[in-house]
Tab-separated table of C-alpha atoms and ligand atoms in Angstrom:
chain	number	residue	atom	x	y	z
A	1	MET	CA	0.000	0.000	0.000
A	2	VAL	CA	1.186	3.562	-0.577
A	3	VAL	CA	0.210	6.616	1.411
A	4	VAL	CA	0.062	9.657	-0.863
A	5	MET	CA	0.568	12.915	1.040
A	6	LYS	CA	-1.103	16.160	0.006
A	7	SER	CA	1.046	18.418	-2.099
A	8	GLY	CA	3.268	20.554	0.130
A	9	SER	CA	2.449	18.562	3.282
A	10	ALA	CA	4.437	19.383	6.410
A	11	ALA	CA	7.473	17.327	7.434
A	12	ALA	CA	5.815	16.598	10.779
A	13	ASP	CA	2.804	15.051	8.995
A	14	VAL	CA	5.085	12.847	6.943
A	15	GLN	CA	6.936	11.820	10.087
A	16	ARG	CA	3.671	10.942	11.845
A	17	VAL	CA	2.637	8.708	8.938
A	18	VAL	CA	6.045	7.003	8.910
A	19	GLU	CA	5.721	6.242	12.633
A	20	ARG	CA	2.149	4.981	12.313
A	21	VAL	CA	3.101	2.766	9.361
A	22	SER	CA	5.806	1.156	11.544
A	23	GLU	CA	3.438	0.744	14.500
A	24	LEU	CA	0.989	-1.068	12.218
A	25	GLY	CA	3.714	-3.586	11.395
A	26	TYR	CA	4.757	-2.329	7.950
A	27	THR	CA	8.167	-1.160	6.779
A	28	PRO	CA	7.978	2.473	5.619
A	29	HIS	CA	9.835	3.694	2.523
A	30	VAL	CA	9.634	7.408	1.827
A	31	SER	CA	9.769	8.711	-1.729
A	32	ARG	CA	9.957	12.495	-2.049
A	33	GLY	CA	8.738	13.628	-5.464
A	34	GLN	CA	8.851	17.107	-6.907
A	35	PHE	CA	5.314	17.866	-5.711
A	36	ARG	CA	4.290	15.121	-3.332
A	37	THR	CA	5.737	12.742	-0.828
A	38	VAL	CA	4.646	9.118	-1.030
A	39	ILE	CA	5.194	6.608	1.752
A	40	GLY	CA	5.315	2.960	0.777
A	41	ALA	CA	4.080	0.594	3.485
A	42	VAL	CA	5.421	-2.873	2.807
A	43	GLY	CA	4.941	-6.161	4.610
A	44	GLY	CA	2.173	-5.741	7.206
A	45	LYS	CA	-1.304	-7.236	6.994
A	46	ASP	CA	-3.525	-5.218	9.352
A	47	PRO	CA	-6.947	-4.954	7.591
A	48	GLN	CA	-7.788	-1.730	9.444
A	49	SER	CA	-4.585	0.100	8.622
A	50	ARG	CA	-5.768	1.666	5.389
A	51	GLU	CA	-8.656	3.523	7.081
A	52	GLN	CA	-6.444	4.504	10.017
A	53	LEU	CA	-3.785	6.002	7.774
A	54	GLU	CA	-6.383	7.850	5.717
A	55	GLN	CA	-7.435	9.755	8.859
A	56	LEU	CA	-3.979	11.199	9.554
A	57	PRO	CA	-3.333	14.907	8.873
A	58	GLY	CA	-1.717	15.672	5.527
A	59	VAL	CA	-2.759	12.377	3.930
A	60	ASP	CA	-4.404	12.714	0.534
A	61	ASN	CA	-5.214	9.057	-0.107
A	62	VAL	CA	-4.046	5.525	0.539
A	63	MET	CA	-3.805	3.103	-2.381
A	64	GLY	CA	-3.231	-0.589	-2.470
A	65	ILE	CA	-0.600	-1.751	-4.967
A	66	ALA	CA	-1.905	-4.959	-6.464
A	67	LEU	CA	1.416	-5.665	-8.185
A	68	PRO	CA	3.839	-8.065	-6.520
A	69	TYR	CA	6.579	-5.435	-6.609
A	70	LYS	CA	5.846	-2.220	-4.758
A	71	LEU	CA	8.913	0.010	-4.430
A	72	ALA	CA	9.962	-0.755	-8.002
A	73	SER	CA	6.550	0.246	-9.363
A	74	ARG	CA	5.443	3.483	-11.003
A	75	GLU	CA	2.580	3.582	-8.509
A	76	PHE	CA	5.070	4.096	-5.706
A	77	HIS	CA	7.345	6.486	-7.608
A	78	GLU	CA	5.840	8.189	-10.599
A	79	ALA	CA	8.845	10.072	-11.973
A	80	ASP	CA	11.821	8.335	-13.577
A	81	THR	CA	14.582	7.618	-11.106
A	82	ILE	CA	17.815	9.296	-12.097
A	83	ILE	CA	20.956	7.983	-10.452
A	84	GLU	CA	23.930	10.281	-10.204
A	85	VAL	CA	27.361	8.710	-9.958
A	86	LYS	CA	30.380	10.996	-9.930
A	87	GLY	CA	28.554	13.580	-12.018
A	88	VAL	CA	27.105	11.095	-14.531
A	89	ARG	CA	23.304	10.953	-14.567
A	90	LEU	CA	21.864	7.564	-15.402
A	91	GLY	CA	18.181	7.168	-16.256
A	92	GLY	CA	15.341	9.434	-17.285
A	93	PRO	CA	16.138	11.367	-20.464
A	94	HIS	CA	19.882	10.758	-20.211
A	95	VAL	CA	21.544	8.280	-22.524
A	96	ASN	CA	24.902	6.924	-21.406
A	97	VAL	CA	27.150	4.119	-22.503
A	98	ILE	CA	28.992	1.809	-20.126
A	99	ALA	CA	31.973	0.224	-21.855
A	100	GLY	CA	35.169	-1.680	-21.267
A	101	PRO	CA	36.563	-5.186	-21.436
A	102	CYS	CA	34.551	-8.164	-20.238
A	103	ALA	CA	37.270	-9.066	-17.761
A	104	ILE	CA	40.156	-7.103	-16.312
A	105	GLU	CA	42.961	-9.183	-17.750
A	106	SER	CA	45.858	-6.842	-17.058
A	107	ARG	CA	46.525	-3.263	-16.075
A	108	GLU	CA	47.719	-2.480	-19.609
A	109	LEU	CA	44.579	-3.768	-21.284
A	110	LEU	CA	42.268	-1.985	-18.870
A	111	PHE	CA	44.023	1.365	-19.260
A	112	GLU	CA	44.281	1.031	-23.038
A	113	VAL	CA	40.614	0.113	-23.523
A	114	GLY	CA	39.525	2.552	-20.818
A	115	ALA	CA	41.252	5.475	-22.528
A	116	ALA	CA	39.750	4.482	-25.884
A	117	VAL	CA	36.167	4.204	-24.639
A	118	LYS	CA	36.485	7.431	-22.707
A	119	LYS	CA	37.727	9.212	-25.831
A	120	ALA	CA	34.798	7.822	-27.802
A	121	GLY	CA	32.350	9.169	-25.213
A	122	ALA	CA	31.557	6.283	-22.851
A	123	ALA	CA	30.480	7.596	-19.452
A	124	VAL	CA	31.159	4.576	-17.229
A	125	LEU	CA	34.064	2.094	-17.312
A	126	ARG	CA	33.289	-1.602	-16.901
A	127	GLY	CA	35.576	-4.546	-16.188
A	128	GLY	CA	35.000	-7.849	-14.427
A	129	ALA	CA	37.252	-8.976	-11.582
A	130	PHE	CA	35.025	-11.879	-10.496
A	131	LYS	CA	33.782	-13.686	-13.569
A	132	PRO	CA	30.898	-16.159	-13.620
A	133	ARG	CA	31.981	-18.736	-16.215
A	134	THR	CA	30.061	-21.584	-17.782
A	135	SER	CA	33.122	-23.812	-17.411
A	136	PRO	CA	34.938	-24.165	-14.091
A	137	TYR	CA	38.176	-24.392	-16.082
A	138	SER	CA	37.839	-20.930	-17.650
A	139	PHE	CA	39.538	-17.721	-16.478
A	140	MET	CA	37.661	-16.502	-13.395
A	141	GLY	CA	39.090	-12.999	-13.128
A	142	LEU	CA	41.866	-11.328	-11.140
A	143	GLY	CA	39.780	-10.835	-7.995
A	144	VAL	CA	40.845	-8.057	-5.634
A	145	ASP	CA	43.941	-7.244	-7.739
A	146	GLY	CA	41.555	-6.533	-10.611
A	147	LEU	CA	39.373	-4.332	-8.409
A	148	LYS	CA	42.397	-2.241	-7.499
A	149	MET	CA	43.275	-1.777	-11.181
A	150	LEU	CA	39.691	-0.762	-11.934
A	151	LYS	CA	39.705	1.852	-9.214
A	152	GLU	CA	43.006	3.227	-10.437
A	153	ALA	CA	41.763	3.373	-14.037
A	154	GLY	CA	38.483	5.022	-13.014
A	155	ASP	CA	40.344	7.647	-10.982
A	156	GLN	CA	42.843	8.365	-13.703
A	157	LEU	CA	40.246	8.585	-16.473
A	158	THR	CA	37.712	10.316	-14.185
A	159	MET	CA	35.095	7.718	-15.024
A	160	PRO	CA	32.795	5.967	-12.565
A	161	THR	CA	33.262	2.211	-12.641
A	162	VAL	CA	31.079	-0.887	-12.573
A	163	THR	CA	32.078	-4.446	-11.780
A	164	GLU	CA	30.289	-7.670	-10.967
A	165	VAL	CA	29.944	-9.055	-7.479
A	166	MET	CA	29.047	-12.743	-7.289
A	167	ASP	CA	29.152	-13.560	-3.616
A	168	PRO	CA	27.281	-11.803	-0.779
A	169	ARG	CA	30.505	-12.006	1.289
A	170	ASP	CA	32.305	-9.837	-1.292
A	171	VAL	CA	29.787	-6.998	-1.490
A	172	GLU	CA	31.481	-4.807	1.085
A	173	GLU	CA	34.925	-5.209	-0.418
A	174	VAL	CA	33.794	-4.702	-4.017
A	175	ALA	CA	31.925	-1.565	-2.894
A	176	GLN	CA	35.210	-0.172	-1.574
A	177	TYR	CA	36.699	-0.172	-5.064
A	178	ALA	CA	33.826	0.196	-7.549
A	179	ASP	CA	31.234	2.942	-7.938
A	180	ILE	CA	28.469	0.636	-9.184
A	181	LEU	CA	27.949	-3.014	-8.250
A	182	GLN	CA	26.823	-5.345	-11.007
A	183	ILE	CA	24.686	-8.385	-10.295
A	184	GLY	CA	24.907	-10.701	-13.271
A	185	ALA	CA	22.176	-12.576	-15.086
A	186	ARG	CA	23.080	-15.854	-13.401
A	187	ASN	CA	22.678	-14.265	-9.994
A	188	MET	CA	19.461	-12.367	-10.601
A	189	SER	CA	17.680	-14.824	-8.316
A	190	ASN	CA	20.417	-15.069	-5.703
A	191	TYR	CA	18.313	-13.514	-2.978
A	192	ASN	CA	21.058	-13.386	-0.365
A	193	LEU	CA	23.244	-11.483	-2.787
A	194	LEU	CA	20.389	-9.112	-3.672
A	195	MET	CA	19.727	-8.384	0.004
A	196	GLU	CA	23.394	-7.760	0.708
A	197	ALA	CA	23.592	-5.391	-2.275
A	198	GLY	CA	20.498	-3.690	-0.871
A	199	LYS	CA	22.519	-2.786	2.224
A	200	ALA	CA	25.423	-1.354	0.224
A	201	LYS	CA	25.773	2.359	-0.281
A	202	ARG	CA	26.371	1.948	-3.986
A	203	PRO	CA	24.084	1.860	-7.017
A	204	VAL	CA	23.417	-1.652	-8.314
A	205	LEU	CA	23.230	-2.617	-11.971
A	206	LEU	CA	20.957	-5.652	-12.038
A	207	LYS	CA	20.904	-7.857	-15.113
A	208	ARG	CA	17.852	-9.784	-16.196
A	209	GLY	CA	18.132	-13.548	-15.702
A	210	LEU	CA	18.510	-15.762	-18.754
A	211	SER	CA	14.890	-16.873	-18.635
A	212	ALA	CA	13.309	-14.468	-16.181
A	213	THR	CA	9.942	-12.848	-16.808
A	214	LEU	CA	9.735	-9.094	-16.350
A	215	ASP	CA	7.802	-9.598	-13.115
A	216	GLU	CA	10.562	-11.845	-11.781
A	217	PHE	CA	13.132	-9.274	-12.865
A	218	LEU	CA	11.308	-6.483	-11.036
A	219	MET	CA	10.866	-8.681	-7.963
A	220	SER	CA	14.636	-9.097	-7.827
A	221	ALA	CA	14.989	-5.306	-7.956
A	222	GLU	CA	12.430	-5.168	-5.154
A	223	TYR	CA	14.766	-7.240	-2.947
A	224	ILE	CA	17.448	-4.581	-3.292
A	225	LEU	CA	15.039	-1.677	-2.828
A	226	SER	CA	13.367	-3.231	0.191
A	227	GLU	CA	16.720	-3.284	2.014
A	228	GLY	CA	16.937	0.490	1.666
A	229	ASN	CA	19.015	0.877	-1.486
A	230	ASP	CA	16.938	2.924	-3.922
A	231	GLN	CA	19.637	3.115	-6.602
A	232	VAL	CA	18.926	0.243	-8.938
A	233	ILE	CA	19.663	0.239	-12.668
A	234	LEU	CA	18.011	-2.548	-14.651
A	235	CYS	CA	19.729	-4.160	-17.620
A	236	GLU	CA	18.130	-6.301	-20.325
A	237	ARG	CA	20.888	-8.610	-21.587
A	238	GLY	CA	19.038	-11.130	-23.731
A	239	ILE	CA	16.961	-14.149	-22.856
A	240	ARG	CA	16.995	-17.761	-24.007
A	241	SER	CA	15.290	-18.444	-27.284
A	242	PHE	CA	15.491	-20.987	-30.077
A	243	GLY	CA	17.861	-20.714	-32.996
A	244	GLY	CA	21.577	-20.661	-32.543
A	245	GLU	CA	22.707	-17.582	-34.444
A	246	ALA	CA	22.833	-15.254	-31.471
A	247	ARG	CA	23.764	-16.444	-28.005
A	248	PHE	CA	20.614	-14.944	-26.477
A	249	MET	CA	17.787	-12.851	-27.831
A	250	LEU	CA	17.764	-9.183	-26.866
A	251	ASP	CA	14.233	-8.484	-25.705
A	252	VAL	CA	13.770	-4.953	-27.012
A	253	SER	CA	10.150	-4.931	-25.872
A	254	ALA	CA	11.407	-5.189	-22.295
A	255	VAL	CA	12.511	-1.534	-22.535
A	256	PRO	CA	9.080	0.100	-22.965
A	257	LEU	CA	7.403	-2.583	-20.843
A	258	ILE	CA	9.744	-1.944	-17.925
A	259	GLN	CA	9.348	1.796	-18.344
A	260	GLU	CA	5.594	1.431	-18.139
A	261	ARG	CA	5.791	-0.579	-14.939
A	262	SER	CA	8.812	0.876	-13.188
A	263	HIS	CA	10.566	4.172	-12.532
A	264	LEU	CA	14.006	2.527	-12.546
A	265	PRO	CA	16.458	3.188	-15.392
A	266	ILE	CA	16.623	0.415	-17.973
A	267	PHE	CA	19.788	-0.247	-19.971
A	268	ILE	CA	20.411	-2.816	-22.675
A	269	ASP	CA	23.424	-5.065	-23.075
A	270	PRO	CA	23.815	-5.950	-26.748
A	271	SER	CA	27.168	-7.704	-26.182
A	272	HIS	CA	25.972	-10.558	-24.002
A	273	ALA	CA	22.708	-10.825	-25.934
A	274	ALA	CA	24.456	-11.290	-29.276
A	275	GLY	CA	27.574	-13.157	-28.240
A	276	ARG	CA	29.067	-11.930	-31.547
A	277	ARG	CA	30.396	-8.510	-32.385
A	278	ASP	CA	28.799	-8.088	-35.810
A	279	LEU	CA	25.334	-7.819	-34.219
A	280	VAL	CA	26.341	-5.377	-31.490
A	281	PRO	CA	25.790	-2.111	-33.445
A	282	ALA	CA	22.295	-3.049	-34.684
A	283	LEU	CA	21.164	-4.213	-31.247
A	284	THR	CA	22.626	-1.165	-29.527
A	285	LEU	CA	20.797	1.217	-31.833
A	286	ALA	CA	17.548	-0.758	-31.565
A	287	GLY	CA	17.687	-0.540	-27.774
A	288	ILE	CA	18.417	3.191	-27.749
A	289	ALA	CA	15.661	3.786	-30.325
A	290	ALA	CA	13.275	1.859	-28.064
A	291	GLY	CA	14.050	4.330	-25.275
A	292	ALA	CA	16.728	2.616	-23.181
A	293	SER	CA	18.724	4.859	-20.842
A	294	GLY	CA	21.900	3.479	-22.315
A	295	ALA	CA	23.886	0.438	-23.315
A	296	LEU	CA	26.584	-1.723	-21.827
A	297	ILE	CA	29.112	-2.677	-24.489
A	298	GLU	CA	32.208	-4.879	-24.291
A	299	VAL	CA	35.302	-3.508	-26.007
A	300	HIS	CA	38.719	-5.148	-26.398
A	301	SER	CA	41.814	-4.021	-28.254
A	302	CYS	CA	42.739	-7.566	-29.209
A	303	PRO	CA	39.554	-9.655	-29.051
A	304	ASP	CA	41.226	-12.761	-30.528
A	305	ARG	CA	43.375	-12.974	-27.405
A	306	ALA	CA	40.645	-12.030	-24.903
A	307	LEU	CA	40.402	-14.340	-21.900
A	308	CYS	CA	36.641	-13.920	-21.773
A	309	ASP	CA	33.895	-13.089	-24.297
A	310	GLY	CA	36.311	-12.248	-27.143
A	311	PRO	CA	33.835	-13.043	-29.969
A	312	GLN	CA	31.450	-10.317	-28.824
A	313	ALA	CA	34.015	-7.609	-28.044
A	314	VAL	CA	34.137	-4.709	-30.494
A	315	LEU	CA	37.377	-3.025	-31.444
A	316	PRO	CA	37.935	0.534	-30.148
A	317	LYS	CA	37.729	2.048	-33.647
A	318	ASN	CA	34.371	0.372	-34.304
A	319	PHE	CA	33.155	1.421	-30.871
A	320	GLU	CA	33.959	5.011	-31.736
A	321	ARG	CA	31.817	4.812	-34.875
A	322	LEU	CA	29.005	3.175	-32.934
A	323	MET	CA	29.068	5.943	-30.346
A	324	GLU	CA	28.490	8.496	-33.111
A	325	GLN	CA	25.410	6.560	-34.207
A	326	VAL	CA	24.179	6.203	-30.622
A	327	ARG	CA	24.383	9.949	-30.268
A	328	GLN	CA	22.366	10.443	-33.464
A	329	ILE	CA	19.642	7.968	-32.485
A	330	ALA	CA	19.449	9.396	-28.964
A	331	ARG	CA	18.835	12.803	-30.454
A	332	VAL	CA	16.083	11.469	-32.731
A	333	VAL	CA	14.212	9.939	-29.796
A	334	GLY	CA	14.559	13.108	-27.744
A	335	ARG	CA	17.183	11.893	-25.287
A	336	LYS	CA	20.039	13.811	-23.766
A	337	THR	CA	23.612	12.884	-24.224
A	338	THR	CA	24.883	15.067	-21.410
A	339	ASP	CA	28.272	14.206	-19.940
A	340	TRP	CA	29.304	13.061	-23.370
A	341	ASN	CA	32.937	14.088	-23.660
A	342	GLY	CA	32.123	16.872	-21.267
A	343	SER	CA	29.673	18.478	-23.692
A	344	SER	CA	25.988	18.894	-23.120
A	345	GLU	CA	23.303	18.568	-25.776
B	1	PEP	C1	29.210	-9.519	-17.905
B	1	PEP	O1	28.685	-8.395	-17.869
B	1	PEP	O2	30.417	-9.697	-18.179
B	1	PEP	C2	28.378	-10.723	-17.697
B	1	PEP	C3	28.900	-11.872	-17.292
B	1	PEP	O3	27.070	-10.507	-17.979
B	1	PEP	P1	25.785	-11.449	-17.802
B	1	PEP	O4	25.590	-11.632	-16.340
B	1	PEP	O5	24.689	-10.657	-18.446
B	1	PEP	O6	26.043	-12.726	-18.533
B	2	MN	MN1	31.258	-10.557	-20.635
């Protein structure tokens, strides 16, 4: 249920509602909009609570949210959530590209690719230090050494960074080095990990599971939000389908469908969807045209030698061309490419 306060209601009225919501056995979550404050009341079951809350001063109305996810829903938070990380605004009308190698393989590679993607206009640097691999014999990442390199590269290039965390025990440590925590597709339903990320003071980029419905995807976001972390970025990265040409199928319809249901930013990941670099430009542009807040793209200066996901990595020079096209499409669909090489459009 959400308690909608009257426009311009007093702080003391909001506080009284928050206290009453707790007394009734619900967990309160306050969302302050431009005009109104909304208090989400999650968890409790008192049948009388709705009428009781309606009587409190400053309350406009109390609505039930029939959806399984509450805090992730547009009903709870009408305006688009915009997440600001080191001056980069993610979500809403802003279009940003997150780019870098799949895995941090060496300091040299990370700095080389990082400088190239920055020059081309990427806003956020990615690089995996803990890699979830299909085979237990594959390269699993450099771990904490990789995190240190990522932090150094982010600082030097003045780019916020994102990296995957796979284990709830690592959340705190990863959060010390990275600006955004990534939860990968294979861990979308790892509820302990989601809850731990919900306690972190860092935005979380949550990828859609390989065969998750949109409701399941939003319920996973709800786990993070319900722990008090309201900075969640969703990422559609392709789902299982038939046919073997692409590794997964980018679900472009997920972009407008998520935007209808949720206020959270939605990105697309053409690299993991395609699994092959020749499809990456078309999928990127399709996602941006559909209204995504940005794309996550894997780039490598020598993809043939990449230790992870080489076949889908684009070369820096092709990434640069793609960024030009992203900028053009973003403009056509009325999006902003602020923070793009420091310029503002
Ligand atoms: C990744 O971003 O490198 C990754 C492993 O992604 P996903 O979880 O979508 O497979
Ligand atoms: Mn990858």
